[in-house]
């Protein structure tokens, strides 16, 4: 008897989203009756669990419009066959916005789902209006035949359209509890190397460059006071071009730069750190969920801005991530 296949379309825009989409396929959709496809704007190296992977090129003016329209037509053709699932991290990006607000989901029996994007899933976030960004989205949407919806709430978890929400921590995730599906990130058999230290860099939105440099200074002082420091790795954020770490370090510690597009969740086992230092981020939550007591995680932030992240601190306490305020 012929098995009717369900098409799962995942739309991703960051290395972390690629990683989480892969974990969802691995844990929920490996049977023969599922066909999994990934549309991503971040190139994925190596083997894949997806039957098909498509790269979304977001660069270039008219090329970007043509690319968006082409991918939209391609996904529509697949979904209009019926019995489809589409997975988006939020509704801010163009494709995500179109499928949540404009595509006739019920007509074609398509279910739309949210999947874990980071700490955005743990508090009520409202996206600020950015004239240039939203004007570009509006224009591309118009030229591609749909009305891009500008909504500050880019994770409308309580909307009736939402089928399921895939997350790593159900306890803290927003949305109806009956719709929450927990993804396990726990990795068995991880062996940290004593003395291997990983610094995760980046530019937190709410901090200025001087404040970020002060965080790095504290991390470097912590390392200098350690008795055992075998290898020190630095992984910067793929979108950060500030050079704040270099300004703080100035040769104080020797580091191995492992900055790359792949999320730290995918590459950590190549370097086996026992200690991870960073500012508060989704990455720390993910790593502690993956490795638990096998790694020590220290998070640095500015004391005067402590309240900005008040929703995050209970999660850090739950996962035993150490908070250091300066």
PDB file of C-alpha atoms in Angstrom:
ATOM      1  CA  UNK A   1       0.000   0.000   0.000  1.00  0.00           C
ATOM      2  CA  UNK A   2       1.336   3.418  -0.961  1.00  0.00           C
ATOM      3  CA  UNK A   3       2.228   5.630   2.013  1.00  0.00           C
ATOM      4  CA  UNK A   4       0.922   9.189   1.787  1.00  0.00           C
ATOM      5  CA  UNK A   5       3.824  11.464   2.564  1.00  0.00           C
ATOM      6  CA  UNK A   6       3.615  14.603   4.655  1.00  0.00           C
ATOM      7  CA  UNK A   7       5.813  17.452   3.456  1.00  0.00           C
ATOM      8  CA  UNK A   8       7.569  19.423   6.203  1.00  0.00           C
ATOM      9  CA  UNK A   9       8.933  22.816   5.132  1.00  0.00           C
ATOM     10  CA  UNK A  10      11.423  24.474   7.507  1.00  0.00           C
ATOM     11  CA  UNK A  11      12.372  28.121   6.980  1.00  0.00           C
ATOM     12  CA  UNK A  12      15.583  29.248   8.710  1.00  0.00           C
ATOM     13  CA  UNK A  13      17.644  32.438   8.826  1.00  0.00           C
ATOM     14  CA  UNK A  14      20.436  31.747  11.332  1.00  0.00           C
ATOM     15  CA  UNK A  15      22.893  28.943  12.174  1.00  0.00           C
ATOM     16  CA  UNK A  16      20.954  28.209  15.370  1.00  0.00           C
ATOM     17  CA  UNK A  17      17.705  27.815  13.413  1.00  0.00           C
ATOM     18  CA  UNK A  18      19.411  25.365  11.039  1.00  0.00           C
ATOM     19  CA  UNK A  19      20.568  23.362  14.053  1.00  0.00           C
ATOM     20  CA  UNK A  20      17.177  23.315  15.802  1.00  0.00           C
ATOM     21  CA  UNK A  21      15.351  22.415  12.576  1.00  0.00           C
ATOM     22  CA  UNK A  22      17.702  19.448  12.176  1.00  0.00           C
ATOM     23  CA  UNK A  23      17.052  18.334  15.762  1.00  0.00           C
ATOM     24  CA  UNK A  24      13.281  18.492  15.203  1.00  0.00           C
ATOM     25  CA  UNK A  25      13.584  16.277  12.126  1.00  0.00           C
ATOM     26  CA  UNK A  26      15.831  13.866  14.016  1.00  0.00           C
ATOM     27  CA  UNK A  27      13.450  13.544  16.968  1.00  0.00           C
ATOM     28  CA  UNK A  28      10.011  13.796  15.336  1.00  0.00           C
ATOM     29  CA  UNK A  29      10.091  13.237  11.567  1.00  0.00           C
ATOM     30  CA  UNK A  30      12.466  10.427  10.595  1.00  0.00           C
ATOM     31  CA  UNK A  31       9.807   7.944   9.455  1.00  0.00           C
ATOM     32  CA  UNK A  32       9.344   7.159   5.755  1.00  0.00           C
ATOM     33  CA  UNK A  33       6.044   9.020   5.555  1.00  0.00           C
ATOM     34  CA  UNK A  34       7.742  12.413   6.088  1.00  0.00           C
ATOM     35  CA  UNK A  35       9.578  14.445   3.467  1.00  0.00           C
ATOM     36  CA  UNK A  36      11.631  17.198   5.087  1.00  0.00           C
ATOM     37  CA  UNK A  37      12.862  20.276   3.215  1.00  0.00           C
ATOM     38  CA  UNK A  38      14.978  23.151   4.518  1.00  0.00           C
ATOM     39  CA  UNK A  39      14.958  26.675   3.089  1.00  0.00           C
ATOM     40  CA  UNK A  40      17.745  28.659   4.748  1.00  0.00           C
ATOM     41  CA  UNK A  41      19.689  31.869   4.252  1.00  0.00           C
ATOM     42  CA  UNK A  42      22.715  30.414   6.084  1.00  0.00           C
ATOM     43  CA  UNK A  43      24.695  27.847   4.118  1.00  0.00           C
ATOM     44  CA  UNK A  44      24.754  24.361   5.655  1.00  0.00           C
ATOM     45  CA  UNK A  45      27.870  22.211   5.270  1.00  0.00           C
ATOM     46  CA  UNK A  46      28.123  18.440   5.325  1.00  0.00           C
ATOM     47  CA  UNK A  47      25.496  15.721   5.350  1.00  0.00           C
ATOM     48  CA  UNK A  48      21.875  16.460   6.088  1.00  0.00           C
ATOM     49  CA  UNK A  49      18.720  14.762   7.328  1.00  0.00           C
ATOM     50  CA  UNK A  50      16.704  16.818   4.851  1.00  0.00           C
ATOM     51  CA  UNK A  51      15.646  15.348   1.508  1.00  0.00           C
ATOM     52  CA  UNK A  52      16.212  18.783  -0.023  1.00  0.00           C
ATOM     53  CA  UNK A  53      18.029  21.934   1.092  1.00  0.00           C
ATOM     54  CA  UNK A  54      17.622  25.321  -0.586  1.00  0.00           C
ATOM     55  CA  UNK A  55      19.816  28.356  -0.015  1.00  0.00           C
ATOM     56  CA  UNK A  56      18.024  31.722   0.174  1.00  0.00           C
ATOM     57  CA  UNK A  57      20.286  34.504  -1.110  1.00  0.00           C
ATOM     58  CA  UNK A  58      19.289  37.692   0.699  1.00  0.00           C
ATOM     59  CA  UNK A  59      21.842  39.912  -1.046  1.00  0.00           C
ATOM     60  CA  UNK A  60      21.210  42.170  -4.026  1.00  0.00           C
ATOM     61  CA  UNK A  61      18.243  44.391  -4.903  1.00  0.00           C
ATOM     62  CA  UNK A  62      16.232  42.938  -7.778  1.00  0.00           C
ATOM     63  CA  UNK A  63      17.966  39.572  -7.379  1.00  0.00           C
ATOM     64  CA  UNK A  64      16.598  39.404  -3.842  1.00  0.00           C
ATOM     65  CA  UNK A  65      13.066  40.113  -5.078  1.00  0.00           C
ATOM     66  CA  UNK A  66      13.376  37.516  -7.834  1.00  0.00           C
ATOM     67  CA  UNK A  67      14.795  34.955  -5.403  1.00  0.00           C
ATOM     68  CA  UNK A  68      12.004  35.517  -2.876  1.00  0.00           C
ATOM     69  CA  UNK A  69       9.275  35.215  -5.519  1.00  0.00           C
ATOM     70  CA  UNK A  70      10.864  32.055  -6.939  1.00  0.00           C
ATOM     71  CA  UNK A  71      11.122  30.308  -3.542  1.00  0.00           C
ATOM     72  CA  UNK A  72       7.607  31.407  -2.596  1.00  0.00           C
ATOM     73  CA  UNK A  73       6.235  29.809  -5.784  1.00  0.00           C
ATOM     74  CA  UNK A  74       8.217  26.638  -5.149  1.00  0.00           C
ATOM     75  CA  UNK A  75       6.999  26.230  -1.568  1.00  0.00           C
ATOM     76  CA  UNK A  76       3.429  27.078  -2.583  1.00  0.00           C
ATOM     77  CA  UNK A  77       3.476  24.333  -5.206  1.00  0.00           C
ATOM     78  CA  UNK A  78       4.516  21.804  -2.536  1.00  0.00           C
ATOM     79  CA  UNK A  79       2.012  22.977   0.064  1.00  0.00           C
ATOM     80  CA  UNK A  80      -0.882  23.096  -2.362  1.00  0.00           C
ATOM     81  CA  UNK A  81      -0.585  19.337  -2.733  1.00  0.00           C
ATOM     82  CA  UNK A  82      -2.102  19.252   0.774  1.00  0.00           C
ATOM     83  CA  UNK A  83      -1.166  17.529   4.031  1.00  0.00           C
ATOM     84  CA  UNK A  84       1.778  19.869   4.619  1.00  0.00           C
ATOM     85  CA  UNK A  85       3.502  21.306   7.642  1.00  0.00           C
ATOM     86  CA  UNK A  86       5.443  24.568   7.675  1.00  0.00           C
ATOM     87  CA  UNK A  87       7.857  25.516  10.448  1.00  0.00           C
ATOM     88  CA  UNK A  88       8.948  29.091  11.140  1.00  0.00           C
ATOM     89  CA  UNK A  89      10.917  30.637  14.042  1.00  0.00           C
ATOM     90  CA  UNK A  90       8.829  33.862  14.111  1.00  0.00           C
ATOM     91  CA  UNK A  91       6.818  36.070  11.758  1.00  0.00           C
ATOM     92  CA  UNK A  92       9.273  38.939  11.186  1.00  0.00           C
ATOM     93  CA  UNK A  93      11.087  37.682   8.075  1.00  0.00           C
ATOM     94  CA  UNK A  94       9.455  37.813   4.629  1.00  0.00           C
ATOM     95  CA  UNK A  95       8.676  34.157   3.976  1.00  0.00           C
ATOM     96  CA  UNK A  96       7.603  33.575   7.570  1.00  0.00           C
ATOM     97  CA  UNK A  97       5.293  36.591   7.450  1.00  0.00           C
ATOM     98  CA  UNK A  98       3.743  35.494   4.159  1.00  0.00           C
ATOM     99  CA  UNK A  99       2.970  31.954   5.314  1.00  0.00           C
ATOM    100  CA  UNK A 100       1.576  33.039   8.668  1.00  0.00           C
ATOM    101  CA  UNK A 101      -0.588  35.930   7.509  1.00  0.00           C
ATOM    102  CA  UNK A 102      -1.243  35.525   3.785  1.00  0.00           C
ATOM    103  CA  UNK A 103      -1.105  31.899   2.646  1.00  0.00           C
ATOM    104  CA  UNK A 104      -4.512  30.098   2.730  1.00  0.00           C
ATOM    105  CA  UNK A 105      -3.515  27.432   5.259  1.00  0.00           C
ATOM    106  CA  UNK A 106      -6.960  25.921   5.800  1.00  0.00           C
ATOM    107  CA  UNK A 107      -7.780  25.648   2.090  1.00  0.00           C
ATOM    108  CA  UNK A 108      -4.828  23.347   1.515  1.00  0.00           C
ATOM    109  CA  UNK A 109      -4.844  21.586   4.901  1.00  0.00           C
ATOM    110  CA  UNK A 110      -1.484  23.068   5.889  1.00  0.00           C
ATOM    111  CA  UNK A 111      -0.465  23.381   9.538  1.00  0.00           C
ATOM    112  CA  UNK A 112       1.893  26.133  10.677  1.00  0.00           C
ATOM    113  CA  UNK A 113       4.270  25.654  13.600  1.00  0.00           C
ATOM    114  CA  UNK A 114       6.792  27.731  15.526  1.00  0.00           C
ATOM    115  CA  UNK A 115      10.217  26.358  16.421  1.00  0.00           C
ATOM    116  CA  UNK A 116      12.730  27.548  18.995  1.00  0.00           C
ATOM    117  CA  UNK A 117      14.658  30.678  18.046  1.00  0.00           C
ATOM    118  CA  UNK A 118      16.255  31.471  21.392  1.00  0.00           C
ATOM    119  CA  UNK A 119      15.309  33.454  24.474  1.00  0.00           C
ATOM    120  CA  UNK A 120      12.612  35.179  22.405  1.00  0.00           C
ATOM    121  CA  UNK A 121      10.460  32.146  23.296  1.00  0.00           C
ATOM    122  CA  UNK A 122      10.653  32.860  27.028  1.00  0.00           C
ATOM    123  CA  UNK A 123       9.270  36.397  27.294  1.00  0.00           C
ATOM    124  CA  UNK A 124       6.824  38.699  25.539  1.00  0.00           C
ATOM    125  CA  UNK A 125       9.079  40.390  22.983  1.00  0.00           C
ATOM    126  CA  UNK A 126       7.909  43.268  20.784  1.00  0.00           C
ATOM    127  CA  UNK A 127       9.995  44.054  17.713  1.00  0.00           C
ATOM    128  CA  UNK A 128      10.805  47.784  17.449  1.00  0.00           C
ATOM    129  CA  UNK A 129       9.875  49.541  14.223  1.00  0.00           C
ATOM    130  CA  UNK A 130      12.902  50.120  11.970  1.00  0.00           C
ATOM    131  CA  UNK A 131      12.099  52.369   9.041  1.00  0.00           C
ATOM    132  CA  UNK A 132      14.588  50.994   6.526  1.00  0.00           C
ATOM    133  CA  UNK A 133      14.125  47.311   7.453  1.00  0.00           C
ATOM    134  CA  UNK A 134      10.341  47.410   7.408  1.00  0.00           C
ATOM    135  CA  UNK A 135      10.189  49.531   4.263  1.00  0.00           C
ATOM    136  CA  UNK A 136      12.355  46.984   2.430  1.00  0.00           C
ATOM    137  CA  UNK A 137      10.142  44.131   3.647  1.00  0.00           C
ATOM    138  CA  UNK A 138       7.001  46.005   2.612  1.00  0.00           C
ATOM    139  CA  UNK A 139       8.436  46.763  -0.834  1.00  0.00           C
ATOM    140  CA  UNK A 140       9.616  43.225  -1.562  1.00  0.00           C
ATOM    141  CA  UNK A 141       6.285  41.871  -0.353  1.00  0.00           C
ATOM    142  CA  UNK A 142       4.357  44.248  -2.612  1.00  0.00           C
ATOM    143  CA  UNK A 143       6.502  43.420  -5.648  1.00  0.00           C
ATOM    144  CA  UNK A 144       6.071  39.712  -4.885  1.00  0.00           C
ATOM    145  CA  UNK A 145       2.286  39.905  -4.619  1.00  0.00           C
ATOM    146  CA  UNK A 146       1.532  40.024  -0.892  1.00  0.00           C
ATOM    147  CA  UNK A 147       1.034  42.553   1.876  1.00  0.00           C
ATOM    148  CA  UNK A 148       3.802  42.244   4.468  1.00  0.00           C
ATOM    149  CA  UNK A 149       2.199  42.639   7.893  1.00  0.00           C
ATOM    150  CA  UNK A 150       4.105  44.855  10.332  1.00  0.00           C
ATOM    151  CA  UNK A 151       3.309  43.453  13.766  1.00  0.00           C
ATOM    152  CA  UNK A 152       5.437  44.198  16.853  1.00  0.00           C
ATOM    153  CA  UNK A 153       4.512  40.778  18.264  1.00  0.00           C
ATOM    154  CA  UNK A 154       6.556  38.504  16.029  1.00  0.00           C
ATOM    155  CA  UNK A 155       5.830  35.375  18.066  1.00  0.00           C
ATOM    156  CA  UNK A 156       2.012  35.251  18.309  1.00  0.00           C
ATOM    157  CA  UNK A 157       1.957  31.933  20.159  1.00  0.00           C
ATOM    158  CA  UNK A 158      -1.678  32.332  21.206  1.00  0.00           C
ATOM    159  CA  UNK A 159      -2.965  32.768  17.669  1.00  0.00           C
ATOM    160  CA  UNK A 160      -5.408  29.997  16.701  1.00  0.00           C
ATOM    161  CA  UNK A 161      -3.440  29.333  13.514  1.00  0.00           C
ATOM    162  CA  UNK A 162      -0.530  27.892  15.496  1.00  0.00           C
ATOM    163  CA  UNK A 163      -0.497  24.093  15.424  1.00  0.00           C
ATOM    164  CA  UNK A 164       2.525  23.288  17.599  1.00  0.00           C
ATOM    165  CA  UNK A 165       5.417  25.085  19.259  1.00  0.00           C
ATOM    166  CA  UNK A 166       8.747  23.228  19.384  1.00  0.00           C
ATOM    167  CA  UNK A 167      10.969  24.402  22.229  1.00  0.00           C
ATOM    168  CA  UNK A 168      13.849  23.256  24.422  1.00  0.00           C
ATOM    169  CA  UNK A 169      12.299  24.301  27.776  1.00  0.00           C
ATOM    170  CA  UNK A 170       8.546  23.807  28.039  1.00  0.00           C
ATOM    171  CA  UNK A 171       8.535  25.103  31.616  1.00  0.00           C
ATOM    172  CA  UNK A 172       9.513  28.617  30.519  1.00  0.00           C
ATOM    173  CA  UNK A 173       8.087  28.797  26.992  1.00  0.00           C
ATOM    174  CA  UNK A 174       5.154  31.051  26.193  1.00  0.00           C
ATOM    175  CA  UNK A 175       2.011  29.643  24.601  1.00  0.00           C
ATOM    176  CA  UNK A 176      -0.735  27.095  25.302  1.00  0.00           C
ATOM    177  CA  UNK A 177       0.807  24.167  27.172  1.00  0.00           C
ATOM    178  CA  UNK A 178      -1.025  21.598  25.048  1.00  0.00           C
ATOM    179  CA  UNK A 179       0.744  22.925  21.936  1.00  0.00           C
ATOM    180  CA  UNK A 180       4.275  22.761  23.362  1.00  0.00           C
ATOM    181  CA  UNK A 181       6.579  19.995  22.150  1.00  0.00           C
ATOM    182  CA  UNK A 182       9.938  19.718  23.895  1.00  0.00           C
ATOM    183  CA  UNK A 183      13.110  19.143  21.909  1.00  0.00           C
ATOM    184  CA  UNK A 184      15.820  17.345  23.855  1.00  0.00           C
ATOM    185  CA  UNK A 185      19.284  18.779  23.298  1.00  0.00           C
ATOM    186  CA  UNK A 186      20.960  16.525  25.861  1.00  0.00           C
ATOM    187  CA  UNK A 187      24.134  15.021  24.423  1.00  0.00           C
ATOM    188  CA  UNK A 188      25.334  11.780  25.985  1.00  0.00           C
ATOM    189  CA  UNK A 189      28.994  10.926  26.292  1.00  0.00           C
ATOM    190  CA  UNK A 190      30.499  14.423  26.210  1.00  0.00           C
ATOM    191  CA  UNK A 191      33.970  14.509  27.785  1.00  0.00           C
ATOM    192  CA  UNK A 192      35.234  18.005  28.565  1.00  0.00           C
ATOM    193  CA  UNK A 193      38.974  18.624  28.537  1.00  0.00           C
ATOM    194  CA  UNK A 194      40.134  20.249  31.798  1.00  0.00           C
ATOM    195  CA  UNK A 195      41.773  23.588  31.037  1.00  0.00           C
ATOM    196  CA  UNK A 196      39.952  24.080  27.742  1.00  0.00           C
ATOM    197  CA  UNK A 197      38.042  27.361  27.889  1.00  0.00           C
ATOM    198  CA  UNK A 198      35.617  28.819  25.353  1.00  0.00           C
ATOM    199  CA  UNK A 199      34.716  32.507  25.138  1.00  0.00           C
ATOM    200  CA  UNK A 200      31.572  33.271  23.162  1.00  0.00           C
ATOM    201  CA  UNK A 201      31.688  36.784  21.754  1.00  0.00           C
ATOM    202  CA  UNK A 202      29.206  39.146  20.216  1.00  0.00           C
ATOM    203  CA  UNK A 203      27.509  42.514  20.639  1.00  0.00           C
ATOM    204  CA  UNK A 204      24.489  42.400  23.011  1.00  0.00           C
ATOM    205  CA  UNK A 205      21.819  44.785  21.719  1.00  0.00           C
ATOM    206  CA  UNK A 206      21.365  46.648  25.004  1.00  0.00           C
ATOM    207  CA  UNK A 207      25.062  47.300  25.656  1.00  0.00           C
ATOM    208  CA  UNK A 208      27.433  49.836  24.112  1.00  0.00           C
ATOM    209  CA  UNK A 209      30.965  48.998  22.990  1.00  0.00           C
ATOM    210  CA  UNK A 210      32.598  50.218  26.217  1.00  0.00           C
ATOM    211  CA  UNK A 211      30.320  48.012  28.288  1.00  0.00           C
ATOM    212  CA  UNK A 212      31.039  44.972  26.113  1.00  0.00           C
ATOM    213  CA  UNK A 213      34.782  45.585  26.424  1.00  0.00           C
ATOM    214  CA  UNK A 214      34.375  45.700  30.225  1.00  0.00           C
ATOM    215  CA  UNK A 215      32.674  42.272  30.114  1.00  0.00           C
ATOM    216  CA  UNK A 216      35.577  40.866  28.109  1.00  0.00           C
ATOM    217  CA  UNK A 217      38.019  42.367  30.622  1.00  0.00           C
ATOM    218  CA  UNK A 218      36.310  40.443  33.419  1.00  0.00           C
ATOM    219  CA  UNK A 219      36.415  37.204  31.420  1.00  0.00           C
ATOM    220  CA  UNK A 220      40.111  37.661  30.677  1.00  0.00           C
ATOM    221  CA  UNK A 221      40.873  38.373  34.362  1.00  0.00           C
ATOM    222  CA  UNK A 222      38.988  35.209  35.318  1.00  0.00           C
ATOM    223  CA  UNK A 223      41.111  33.168  32.895  1.00  0.00           C
ATOM    224  CA  UNK A 224      44.383  34.737  34.041  1.00  0.00           C
ATOM    225  CA  UNK A 225      43.577  33.696  37.626  1.00  0.00           C
ATOM    226  CA  UNK A 226      42.934  30.063  36.706  1.00  0.00           C
ATOM    227  CA  UNK A 227      45.653  27.567  37.604  1.00  0.00           C
ATOM    228  CA  UNK A 228      44.859  25.326  34.631  1.00  0.00           C
ATOM    229  CA  UNK A 229      44.298  26.905  31.223  1.00  0.00           C
ATOM    230  CA  UNK A 230      45.365  24.587  28.436  1.00  0.00           C
ATOM    231  CA  UNK A 231      43.657  26.036  25.362  1.00  0.00           C
ATOM    232  CA  UNK A 232      41.522  29.166  25.110  1.00  0.00           C
ATOM    233  CA  UNK A 233      39.077  29.335  22.213  1.00  0.00           C
ATOM    234  CA  UNK A 234      37.210  32.419  21.028  1.00  0.00           C
ATOM    235  CA  UNK A 235      34.085  32.146  18.895  1.00  0.00           C
ATOM    236  CA  UNK A 236      32.707  35.478  17.773  1.00  0.00           C
ATOM    237  CA  UNK A 237      29.166  36.103  16.596  1.00  0.00           C
ATOM    238  CA  UNK A 238      28.787  35.847  12.811  1.00  0.00           C
ATOM    239  CA  UNK A 239      27.185  39.323  12.660  1.00  0.00           C
ATOM    240  CA  UNK A 240      29.547  41.180  15.047  1.00  0.00           C
ATOM    241  CA  UNK A 241      32.226  43.381  13.420  1.00  0.00           C
ATOM    242  CA  UNK A 242      33.051  45.539  16.465  1.00  0.00           C
ATOM    243  CA  UNK A 243      36.488  44.030  17.338  1.00  0.00           C
ATOM    244  CA  UNK A 244      35.622  44.625  20.994  1.00  0.00           C
ATOM    245  CA  UNK A 245      37.356  41.448  22.128  1.00  0.00           C
ATOM    246  CA  UNK A 246      40.597  42.416  20.396  1.00  0.00           C
ATOM    247  CA  UNK A 247      40.430  45.843  22.075  1.00  0.00           C
ATOM    248  CA  UNK A 248      39.998  44.226  25.496  1.00  0.00           C
ATOM    249  CA  UNK A 249      42.615  41.520  25.064  1.00  0.00           C
ATOM    250  CA  UNK A 250      45.637  43.280  23.476  1.00  0.00           C
ATOM    251  CA  UNK A 251      47.774  40.174  23.825  1.00  0.00           C
ATOM    252  CA  UNK A 252      46.885  39.386  27.447  1.00  0.00           C
ATOM    253  CA  UNK A 253      45.874  35.814  26.626  1.00  0.00           C
ATOM    254  CA  UNK A 254      46.631  33.650  23.616  1.00  0.00           C
ATOM    255  CA  UNK A 255      43.449  32.522  21.932  1.00  0.00           C
ATOM    256  CA  UNK A 256      42.504  30.207  19.083  1.00  0.00           C
ATOM    257  CA  UNK A 257      39.880  31.945  16.960  1.00  0.00           C
ATOM    258  CA  UNK A 258      37.174  29.471  15.921  1.00  0.00           C
ATOM    259  CA  UNK A 259      34.665  32.038  14.607  1.00  0.00           C
ATOM    260  CA  UNK A 260      32.479  30.540  11.870  1.00  0.00           C
ATOM    261  CA  UNK A 261      28.871  30.500  10.668  1.00  0.00           C
ATOM    262  CA  UNK A 262      28.070  27.209  12.381  1.00  0.00           C
ATOM    263  CA  UNK A 263      26.338  27.662  15.746  1.00  0.00           C
ATOM    264  CA  UNK A 264      28.387  26.809  18.819  1.00  0.00           C
ATOM    265  CA  UNK A 265      25.919  23.987  19.508  1.00  0.00           C
ATOM    266  CA  UNK A 266      27.230  22.201  16.403  1.00  0.00           C
ATOM    267  CA  UNK A 267      30.968  22.683  16.929  1.00  0.00           C
ATOM    268  CA  UNK A 268      31.523  22.575  20.688  1.00  0.00           C
ATOM    269  CA  UNK A 269      32.525  18.899  20.696  1.00  0.00           C
ATOM    270  CA  UNK A 270      35.398  19.677  18.327  1.00  0.00           C
ATOM    271  CA  UNK A 271      37.033  21.700  21.112  1.00  0.00           C
ATOM    272  CA  UNK A 272      35.691  20.061  24.324  1.00  0.00           C
ATOM    273  CA  UNK A 273      35.723  23.042  26.698  1.00  0.00           C
ATOM    274  CA  UNK A 274      35.090  22.517  30.402  1.00  0.00           C
ATOM    275  CA  UNK A 275      34.386  26.230  30.988  1.00  0.00           C
ATOM    276  CA  UNK A 276      32.324  28.614  28.843  1.00  0.00           C
ATOM    277  CA  UNK A 277      32.321  32.393  29.336  1.00  0.00           C
ATOM    278  CA  UNK A 278      29.968  34.834  27.631  1.00  0.00           C
ATOM    279  CA  UNK A 279      27.330  37.518  27.968  1.00  0.00           C
ATOM    280  CA  UNK A 280      23.721  36.302  28.551  1.00  0.00           C
ATOM    281  CA  UNK A 281      22.504  34.614  25.379  1.00  0.00           C
ATOM    282  CA  UNK A 282      20.462  31.810  23.908  1.00  0.00           C
ATOM    283  CA  UNK A 283      23.728  29.976  23.280  1.00  0.00           C
ATOM    284  CA  UNK A 284      24.394  29.580  27.009  1.00  0.00           C
ATOM    285  CA  UNK A 285      20.900  28.232  27.620  1.00  0.00           C
ATOM    286  CA  UNK A 286      21.280  25.790  24.749  1.00  0.00           C
ATOM    287  CA  UNK A 287      24.734  24.578  25.824  1.00  0.00           C
ATOM    288  CA  UNK A 288      23.685  24.006  29.412  1.00  0.00           C
ATOM    289  CA  UNK A 289      20.613  22.118  28.177  1.00  0.00           C
ATOM    290  CA  UNK A 290      22.942  19.988  26.055  1.00  0.00           C
ATOM    291  CA  UNK A 291      25.753  19.235  28.504  1.00  0.00           C
ATOM    292  CA  UNK A 292      24.426  19.923  31.998  1.00  0.00           C
ATOM    293  CA  UNK A 293      26.979  19.348  34.743  1.00  0.00           C
ATOM    294  CA  UNK A 294      29.717  18.499  32.253  1.00  0.00           C
ATOM    295  CA  UNK A 295      30.391  22.180  31.628  1.00  0.00           C
ATOM    296  CA  UNK A 296      30.724  25.262  33.834  1.00  0.00           C
ATOM    297  CA  UNK A 297      28.958  28.250  32.300  1.00  0.00           C
ATOM    298  CA  UNK A 298      29.598  31.815  33.501  1.00  0.00           C
ATOM    299  CA  UNK A 299      27.542  34.717  32.192  1.00  0.00           C
ATOM    300  CA  UNK A 300      28.714  38.348  32.502  1.00  0.00           C
ATOM    301  CA  UNK A 301      26.523  41.441  32.392  1.00  0.00           C
ATOM    302  CA  UNK A 302      26.346  45.070  33.496  1.00  0.00           C
ATOM    303  CA  UNK A 303      24.857  45.484  36.991  1.00  0.00           C
ATOM    304  CA  UNK A 304      23.049  48.729  36.152  1.00  0.00           C
ATOM    305  CA  UNK A 305      21.237  46.977  33.297  1.00  0.00           C
ATOM    306  CA  UNK A 306      20.419  43.828  35.240  1.00  0.00           C
ATOM    307  CA  UNK A 307      16.657  44.442  35.073  1.00  0.00           C
ATOM    308  CA  UNK A 308      16.708  44.379  31.268  1.00  0.00           C
ATOM    309  CA  UNK A 309      17.080  40.604  31.422  1.00  0.00           C
ATOM    310  CA  UNK A 310      14.913  39.868  34.448  1.00  0.00           C
ATOM    311  CA  UNK A 311      12.918  37.258  32.492  1.00  0.00           C
ATOM    312  CA  UNK A 312      16.111  35.363  31.728  1.00  0.00           C
ATOM    313  CA  UNK A 313      17.559  35.006  35.228  1.00  0.00           C
ATOM    314  CA  UNK A 314      15.098  32.331  36.494  1.00  0.00           C
ATOM    315  CA  UNK A 315      16.083  30.185  33.493  1.00  0.00           C
ATOM    316  CA  UNK A 316      19.762  30.662  34.340  1.00  0.00           C
ATOM    317  CA  UNK A 317      19.044  29.648  37.938  1.00  0.00           C
ATOM    318  CA  UNK A 318      17.149  26.557  36.761  1.00  0.00           C
ATOM    319  CA  UNK A 319      20.057  25.480  34.541  1.00  0.00           C
ATOM    320  CA  UNK A 320      22.758  26.512  37.059  1.00  0.00           C
ATOM    321  CA  UNK A 321      24.351  29.128  34.826  1.00  0.00           C
ATOM    322  CA  UNK A 322      26.431  31.452  37.012  1.00  0.00           C
ATOM    323  CA  UNK A 323      25.521  35.153  36.704  1.00  0.00           C
ATOM    324  CA  UNK A 324      28.336  37.666  37.229  1.00  0.00           C
ATOM    325  CA  UNK A 325      27.359  41.341  37.373  1.00  0.00           C
ATOM    326  CA  UNK A 326      29.988  44.056  37.041  1.00  0.00           C
TER     327      UNK A 326
END
